[in-house]
mmCIF file of C-alpha atoms in Angstrom:
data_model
loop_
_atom_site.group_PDB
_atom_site.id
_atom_site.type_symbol
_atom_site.label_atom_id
_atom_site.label_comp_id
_atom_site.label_asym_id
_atom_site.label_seq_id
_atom_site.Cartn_x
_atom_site.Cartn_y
_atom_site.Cartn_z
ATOM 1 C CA UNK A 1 -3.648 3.618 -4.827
ATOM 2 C CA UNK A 2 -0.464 2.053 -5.211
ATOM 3 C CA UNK A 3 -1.519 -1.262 -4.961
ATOM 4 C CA UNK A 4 -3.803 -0.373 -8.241
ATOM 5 C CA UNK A 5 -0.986 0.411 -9.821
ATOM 6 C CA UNK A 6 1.160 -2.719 -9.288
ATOM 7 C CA UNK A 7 -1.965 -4.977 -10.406
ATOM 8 C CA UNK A 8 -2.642 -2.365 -13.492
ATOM 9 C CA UNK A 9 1.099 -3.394 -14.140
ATOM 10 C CA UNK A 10 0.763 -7.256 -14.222
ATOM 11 C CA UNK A 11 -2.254 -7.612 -15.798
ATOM 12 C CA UNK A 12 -1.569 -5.043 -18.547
ATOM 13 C CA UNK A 13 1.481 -7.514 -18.601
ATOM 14 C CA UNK A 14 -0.057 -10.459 -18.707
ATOM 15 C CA UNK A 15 -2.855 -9.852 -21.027
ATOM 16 C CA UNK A 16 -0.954 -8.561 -23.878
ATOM 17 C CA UNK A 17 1.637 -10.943 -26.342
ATOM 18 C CA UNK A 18 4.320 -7.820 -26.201
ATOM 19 C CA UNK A 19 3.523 -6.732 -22.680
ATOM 20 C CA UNK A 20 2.994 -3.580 -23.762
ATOM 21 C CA UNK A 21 -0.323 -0.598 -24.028
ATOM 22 C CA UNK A 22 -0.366 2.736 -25.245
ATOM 23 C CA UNK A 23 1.444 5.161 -22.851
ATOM 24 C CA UNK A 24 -1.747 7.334 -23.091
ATOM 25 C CA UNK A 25 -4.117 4.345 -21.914
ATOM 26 C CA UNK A 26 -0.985 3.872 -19.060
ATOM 27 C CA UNK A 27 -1.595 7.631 -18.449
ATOM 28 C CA UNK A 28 -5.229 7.358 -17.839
ATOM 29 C CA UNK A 29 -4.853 4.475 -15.690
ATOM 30 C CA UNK A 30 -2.163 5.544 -13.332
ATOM 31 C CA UNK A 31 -3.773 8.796 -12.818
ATOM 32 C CA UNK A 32 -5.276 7.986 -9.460
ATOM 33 C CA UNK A 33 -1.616 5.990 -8.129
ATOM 34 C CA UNK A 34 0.656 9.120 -9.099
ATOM 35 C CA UNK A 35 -2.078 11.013 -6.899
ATOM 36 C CA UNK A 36 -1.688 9.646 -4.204
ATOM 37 C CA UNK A 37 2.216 8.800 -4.340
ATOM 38 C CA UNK A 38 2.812 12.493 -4.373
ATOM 39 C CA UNK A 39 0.024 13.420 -1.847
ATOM 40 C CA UNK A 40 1.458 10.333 0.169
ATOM 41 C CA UNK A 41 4.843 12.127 -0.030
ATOM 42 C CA UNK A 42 4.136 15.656 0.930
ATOM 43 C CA UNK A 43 1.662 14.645 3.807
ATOM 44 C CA UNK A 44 4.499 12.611 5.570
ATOM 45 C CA UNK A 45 6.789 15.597 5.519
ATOM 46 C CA UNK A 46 3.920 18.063 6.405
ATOM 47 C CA UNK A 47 3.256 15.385 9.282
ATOM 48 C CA UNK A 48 6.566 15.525 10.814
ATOM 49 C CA UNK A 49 6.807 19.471 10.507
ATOM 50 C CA UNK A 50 3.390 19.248 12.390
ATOM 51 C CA UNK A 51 5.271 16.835 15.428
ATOM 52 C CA UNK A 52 8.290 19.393 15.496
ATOM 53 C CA UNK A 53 5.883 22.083 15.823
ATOM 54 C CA UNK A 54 3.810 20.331 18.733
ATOM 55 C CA UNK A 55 6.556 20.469 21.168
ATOM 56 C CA UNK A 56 6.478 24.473 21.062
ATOM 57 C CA UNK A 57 4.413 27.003 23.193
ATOM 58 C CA UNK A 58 1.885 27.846 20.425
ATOM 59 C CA UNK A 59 1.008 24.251 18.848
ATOM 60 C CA UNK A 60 -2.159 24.471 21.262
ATOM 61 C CA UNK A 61 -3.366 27.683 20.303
ATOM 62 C CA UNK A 62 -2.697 26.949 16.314
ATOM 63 C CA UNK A 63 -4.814 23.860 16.543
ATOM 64 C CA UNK A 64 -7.666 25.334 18.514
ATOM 65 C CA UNK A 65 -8.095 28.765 16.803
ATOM 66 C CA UNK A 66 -7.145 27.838 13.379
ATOM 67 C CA UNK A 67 -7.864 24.720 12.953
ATOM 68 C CA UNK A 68 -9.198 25.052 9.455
ATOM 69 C CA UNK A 69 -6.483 26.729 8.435
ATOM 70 C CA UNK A 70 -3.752 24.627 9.747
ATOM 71 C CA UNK A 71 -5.956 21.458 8.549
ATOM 72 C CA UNK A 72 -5.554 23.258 5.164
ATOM 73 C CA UNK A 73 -2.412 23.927 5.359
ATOM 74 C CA UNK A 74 -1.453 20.197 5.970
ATOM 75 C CA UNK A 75 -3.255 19.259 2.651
ATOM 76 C CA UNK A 76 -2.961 21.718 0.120
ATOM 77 C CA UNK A 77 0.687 21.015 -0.394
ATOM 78 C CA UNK A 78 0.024 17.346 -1.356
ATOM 79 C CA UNK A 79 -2.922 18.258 -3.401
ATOM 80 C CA UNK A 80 -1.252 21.012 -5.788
ATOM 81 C CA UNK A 81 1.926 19.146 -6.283
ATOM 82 C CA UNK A 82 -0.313 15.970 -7.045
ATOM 83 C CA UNK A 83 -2.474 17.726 -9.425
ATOM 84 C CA UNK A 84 0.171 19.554 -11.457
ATOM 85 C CA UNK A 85 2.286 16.273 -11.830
ATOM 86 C CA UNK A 86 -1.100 14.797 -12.655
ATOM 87 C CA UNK A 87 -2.180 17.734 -15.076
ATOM 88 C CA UNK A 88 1.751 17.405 -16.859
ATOM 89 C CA UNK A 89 1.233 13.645 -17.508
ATOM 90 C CA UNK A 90 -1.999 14.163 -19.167
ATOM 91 C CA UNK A 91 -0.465 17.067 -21.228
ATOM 92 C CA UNK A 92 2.550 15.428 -22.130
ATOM 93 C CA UNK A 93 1.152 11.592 -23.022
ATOM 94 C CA UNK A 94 0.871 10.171 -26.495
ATOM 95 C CA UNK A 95 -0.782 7.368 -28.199
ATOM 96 C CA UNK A 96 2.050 6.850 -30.639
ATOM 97 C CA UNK A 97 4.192 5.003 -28.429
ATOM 98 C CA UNK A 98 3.853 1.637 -26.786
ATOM 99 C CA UNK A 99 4.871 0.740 -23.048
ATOM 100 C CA UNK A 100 5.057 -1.719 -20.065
ATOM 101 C CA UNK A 101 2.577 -0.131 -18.241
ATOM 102 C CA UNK A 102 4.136 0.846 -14.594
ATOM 103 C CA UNK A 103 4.359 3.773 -12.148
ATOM 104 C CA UNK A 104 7.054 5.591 -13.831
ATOM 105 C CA UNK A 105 5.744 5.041 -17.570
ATOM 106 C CA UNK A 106 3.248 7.770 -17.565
ATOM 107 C CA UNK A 107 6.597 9.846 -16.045
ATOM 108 C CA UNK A 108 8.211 10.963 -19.410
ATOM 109 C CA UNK A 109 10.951 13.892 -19.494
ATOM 110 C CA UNK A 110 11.051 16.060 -18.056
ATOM 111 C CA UNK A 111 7.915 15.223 -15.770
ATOM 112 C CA UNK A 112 10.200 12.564 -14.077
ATOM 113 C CA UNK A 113 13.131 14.223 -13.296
ATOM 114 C CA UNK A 114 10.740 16.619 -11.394
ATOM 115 C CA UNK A 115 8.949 14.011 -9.655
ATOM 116 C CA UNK A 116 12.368 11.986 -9.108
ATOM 117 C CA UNK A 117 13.679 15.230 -7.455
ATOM 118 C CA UNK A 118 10.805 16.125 -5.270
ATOM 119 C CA UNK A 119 10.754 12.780 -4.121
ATOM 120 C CA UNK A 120 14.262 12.677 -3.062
ATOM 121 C CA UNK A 121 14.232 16.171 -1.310
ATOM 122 C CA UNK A 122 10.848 15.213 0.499
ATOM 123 C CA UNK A 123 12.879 12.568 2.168
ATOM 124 C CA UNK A 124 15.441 14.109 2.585
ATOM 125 C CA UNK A 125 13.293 16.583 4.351
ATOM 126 C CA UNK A 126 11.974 13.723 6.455
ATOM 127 C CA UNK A 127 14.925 12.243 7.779
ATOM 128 C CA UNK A 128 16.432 15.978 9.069
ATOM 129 C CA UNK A 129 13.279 16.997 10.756
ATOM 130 C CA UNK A 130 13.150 13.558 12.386
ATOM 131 C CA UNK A 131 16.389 13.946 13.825
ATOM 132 C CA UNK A 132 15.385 17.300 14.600
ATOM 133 C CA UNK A 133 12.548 16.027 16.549
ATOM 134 C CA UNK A 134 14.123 13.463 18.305
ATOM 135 C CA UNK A 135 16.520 16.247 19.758
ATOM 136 C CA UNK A 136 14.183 17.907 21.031
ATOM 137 C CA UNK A 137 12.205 15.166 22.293
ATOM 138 C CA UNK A 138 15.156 14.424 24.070
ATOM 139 C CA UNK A 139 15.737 17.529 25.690
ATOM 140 C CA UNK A 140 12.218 18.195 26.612
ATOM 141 C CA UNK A 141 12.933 14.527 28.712
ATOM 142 C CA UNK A 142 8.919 13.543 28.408
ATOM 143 C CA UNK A 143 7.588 11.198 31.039
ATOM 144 C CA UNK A 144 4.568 10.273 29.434
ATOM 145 C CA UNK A 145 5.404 7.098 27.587
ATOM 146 C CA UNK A 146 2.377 6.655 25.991
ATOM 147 C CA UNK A 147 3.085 9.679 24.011
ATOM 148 C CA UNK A 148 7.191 8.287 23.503
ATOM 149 C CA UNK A 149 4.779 5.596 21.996
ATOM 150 C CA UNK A 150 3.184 7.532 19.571
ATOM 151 C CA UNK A 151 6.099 9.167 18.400
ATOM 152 C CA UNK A 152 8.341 6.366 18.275
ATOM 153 C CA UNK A 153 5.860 4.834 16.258
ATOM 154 C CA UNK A 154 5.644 7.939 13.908
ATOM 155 C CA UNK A 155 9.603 7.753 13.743
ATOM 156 C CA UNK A 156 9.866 4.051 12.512
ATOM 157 C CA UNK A 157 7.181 4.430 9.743
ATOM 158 C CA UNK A 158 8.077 7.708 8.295
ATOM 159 C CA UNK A 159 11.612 6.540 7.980
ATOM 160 C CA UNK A 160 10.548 2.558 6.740
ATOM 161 C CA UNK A 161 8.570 4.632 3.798
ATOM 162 C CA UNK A 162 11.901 7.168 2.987
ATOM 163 C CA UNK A 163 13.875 3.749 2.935
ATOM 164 C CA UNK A 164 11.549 2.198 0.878
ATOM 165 C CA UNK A 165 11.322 4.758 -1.959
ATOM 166 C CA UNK A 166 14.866 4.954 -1.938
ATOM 167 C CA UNK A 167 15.144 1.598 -2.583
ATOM 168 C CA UNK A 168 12.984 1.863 -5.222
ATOM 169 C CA UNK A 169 14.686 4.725 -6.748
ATOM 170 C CA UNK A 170 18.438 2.566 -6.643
ATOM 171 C CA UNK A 171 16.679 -0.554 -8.359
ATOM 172 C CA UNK A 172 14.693 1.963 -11.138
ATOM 173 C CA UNK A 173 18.215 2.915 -12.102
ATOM 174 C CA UNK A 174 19.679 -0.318 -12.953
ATOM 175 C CA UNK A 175 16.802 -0.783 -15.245
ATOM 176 C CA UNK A 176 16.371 0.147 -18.808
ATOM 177 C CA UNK A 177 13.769 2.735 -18.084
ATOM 178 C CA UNK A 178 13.123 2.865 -21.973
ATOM 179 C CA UNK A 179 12.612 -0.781 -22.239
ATOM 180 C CA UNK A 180 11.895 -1.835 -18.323
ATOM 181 C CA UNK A 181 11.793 -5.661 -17.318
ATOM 182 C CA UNK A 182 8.942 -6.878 -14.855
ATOM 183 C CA UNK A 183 11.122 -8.284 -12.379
ATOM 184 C CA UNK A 184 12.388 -4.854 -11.130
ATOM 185 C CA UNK A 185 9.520 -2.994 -11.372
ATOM 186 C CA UNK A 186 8.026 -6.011 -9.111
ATOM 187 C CA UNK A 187 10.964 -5.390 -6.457
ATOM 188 C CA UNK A 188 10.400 -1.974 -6.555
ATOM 189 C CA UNK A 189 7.005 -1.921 -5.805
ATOM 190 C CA UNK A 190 7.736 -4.358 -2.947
ATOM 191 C CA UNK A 191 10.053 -2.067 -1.450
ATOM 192 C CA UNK A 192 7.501 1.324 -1.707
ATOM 193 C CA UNK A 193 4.922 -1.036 -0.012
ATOM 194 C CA UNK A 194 6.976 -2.032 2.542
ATOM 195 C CA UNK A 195 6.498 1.516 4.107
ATOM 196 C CA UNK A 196 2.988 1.065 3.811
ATOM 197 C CA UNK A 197 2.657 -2.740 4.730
ATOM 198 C CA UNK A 198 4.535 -2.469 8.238
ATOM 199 C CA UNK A 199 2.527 0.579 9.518
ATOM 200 C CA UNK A 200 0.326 -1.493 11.101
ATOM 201 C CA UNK A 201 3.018 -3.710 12.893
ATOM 202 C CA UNK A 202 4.947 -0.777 13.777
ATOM 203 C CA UNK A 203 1.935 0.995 15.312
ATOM 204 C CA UNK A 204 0.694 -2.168 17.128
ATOM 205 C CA UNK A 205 4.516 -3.126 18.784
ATOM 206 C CA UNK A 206 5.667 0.490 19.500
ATOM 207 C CA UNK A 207 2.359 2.627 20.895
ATOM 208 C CA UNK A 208 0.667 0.900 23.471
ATOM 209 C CA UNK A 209 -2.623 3.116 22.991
ATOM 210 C CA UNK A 210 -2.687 1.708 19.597
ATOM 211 C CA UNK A 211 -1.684 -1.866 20.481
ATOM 212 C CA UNK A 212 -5.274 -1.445 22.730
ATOM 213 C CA UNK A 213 -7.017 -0.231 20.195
ATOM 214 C CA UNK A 214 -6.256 -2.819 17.512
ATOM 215 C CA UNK A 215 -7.137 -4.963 20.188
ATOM 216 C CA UNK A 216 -10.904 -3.899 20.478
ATOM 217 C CA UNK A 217 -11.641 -3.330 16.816
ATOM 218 C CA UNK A 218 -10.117 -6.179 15.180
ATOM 219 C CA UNK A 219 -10.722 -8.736 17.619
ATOM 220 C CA UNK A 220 -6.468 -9.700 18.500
ATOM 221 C CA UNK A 221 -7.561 -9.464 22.101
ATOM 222 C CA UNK A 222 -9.865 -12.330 21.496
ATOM 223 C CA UNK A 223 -7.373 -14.190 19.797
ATOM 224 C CA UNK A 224 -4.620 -13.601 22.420
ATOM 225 C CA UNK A 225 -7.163 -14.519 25.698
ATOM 226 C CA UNK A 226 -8.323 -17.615 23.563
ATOM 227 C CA UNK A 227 -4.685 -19.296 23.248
ATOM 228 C CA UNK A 228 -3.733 -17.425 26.284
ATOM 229 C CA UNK A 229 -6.430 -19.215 28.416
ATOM 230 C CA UNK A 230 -5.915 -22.542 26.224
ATOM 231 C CA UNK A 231 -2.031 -22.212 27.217
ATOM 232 C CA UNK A 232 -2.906 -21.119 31.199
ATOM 233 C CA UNK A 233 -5.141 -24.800 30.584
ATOM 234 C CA UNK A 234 -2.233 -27.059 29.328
ATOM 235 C CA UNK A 235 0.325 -25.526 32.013
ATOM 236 C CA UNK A 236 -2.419 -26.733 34.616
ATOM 237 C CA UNK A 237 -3.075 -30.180 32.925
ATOM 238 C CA UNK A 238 0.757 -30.190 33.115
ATOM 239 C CA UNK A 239 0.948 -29.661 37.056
ATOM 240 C CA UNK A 240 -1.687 -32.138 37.703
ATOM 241 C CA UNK A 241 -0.402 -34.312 36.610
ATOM 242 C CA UNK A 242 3.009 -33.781 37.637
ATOM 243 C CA UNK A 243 1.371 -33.388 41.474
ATOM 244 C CA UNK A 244 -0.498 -36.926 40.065
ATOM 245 C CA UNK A 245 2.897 -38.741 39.703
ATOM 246 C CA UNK A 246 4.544 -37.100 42.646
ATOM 247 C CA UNK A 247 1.816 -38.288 44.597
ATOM 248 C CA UNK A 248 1.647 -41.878 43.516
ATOM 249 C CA UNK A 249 5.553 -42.529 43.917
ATOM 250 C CA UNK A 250 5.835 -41.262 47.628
ATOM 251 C CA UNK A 251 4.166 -43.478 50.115
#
């Protein structure tokens, strides 16, 4: 969803003479990327309030009998905060006035001092019940690395994501947000997708189980036997001959 929203952005640019659309047209078509930004948001802090909560005694019997519920209760934050900051923008656009079409255009006062500040404390959130976590993971002294894996891996990309909209946040505000420039709102969108982008290598370096299963699905094990076996093949071409030479120079 984010990704539409960073193509919406150059081609709105691009197409136009002055760059710029109606912010209600910018509304409608970032209502799907503001979505998911703030679902995005709340569902990585309900997910590491879910990982503190599986190293106590009643995680098992929450997930088992009310499962429903506590799938429900992992969603519905995201979804009512999304919605309301998607019902505001709709309420509060206007066809009078002419934008650069990006994230934070649809965003007018106060809308995006509300979404600014949820944003902030969400991460916030996420970096204190990480370190929460990781005290406790390190008193409960696990032996089951496969599951250090996992929540390494966890760690890394809820943190890369905090980092990244922060990032995006301290570039925003050396902007004009009034009269933005593309070159910013490019960088910032390359920072918020950096979260996103290095899931996958953080999964597949950090969590073995996932490494394995990345392996299967998208064919990397493939890859890695083919130029592992061509390698094993040039390392014994190599000896041969060596062997050949050493051979041929002692009588």
């Amino acid at each position: 969803m984010l990704m539409f929203s960073f193509y919406t952005t150059v081609f709105t640019y691009k197409i136009y003479n002055d760059h710029q659309i109606p912010q209600d047209v910018c509304v409608y078509l970032h209502i799907a990327p503001i979505f998911g930004s703030c679902f995005s948001a709340m569902l990585l802090l309900n997910l590491a309030i879910d990982r503190i909560l599986s190293l106590t005694a009643f995680y098992e019997v929450l997930t088992t009998s009310y499962v429903k519920f506590y799938i429900a209760a992992q969603l519905l934050p995201g979804c009512i905060f999304a919605v309301i900051v998607d019902v505001l923008i709709i309420i509060n656009r206007t066809a009078e006035e002419k934008v650069v079409c990006t994230l934070a255009m649809p965003l007018r006062p106060p809308i995006n001092e509300l979404y600014v500040k949820t944003i902030a404390i969400v991460s916030i959130l996420l970096i204190i019940c990480y370190s929460v976590f990781g005290l406790f993971l390190k008193k409960l002294q696990m032996s089951t690395e496969n599951m250090k894996s996992v929540y390494r891996s966890l760690i890394v990309i809820s943190l890369t994501i905090v980092f990244g909209n922060f990032g995006a946040m301290a570039v925003a505000l050396t902007d004009d947000l009034n009269n933005p420039s593309i070159s910013p709102i490019l960088l910032a969108g390359l920072l918020m997708n950096f979260g996103t982008t290095v899931n996958f290598f953080a999964y597949y370096s950090l969590s073995s189980q996932y490494r394995e299963v990345f392996d299967n699905v998208l064919g990397i094990g493939r890859l890695k036997n083919f130029f592992l076996s061509k390698k094993l093949t040039t390392v014994q071409q190599i000896s041969i001959r060596t062997a050949t030479l050493t051979d041929s120079t002692n009588p």
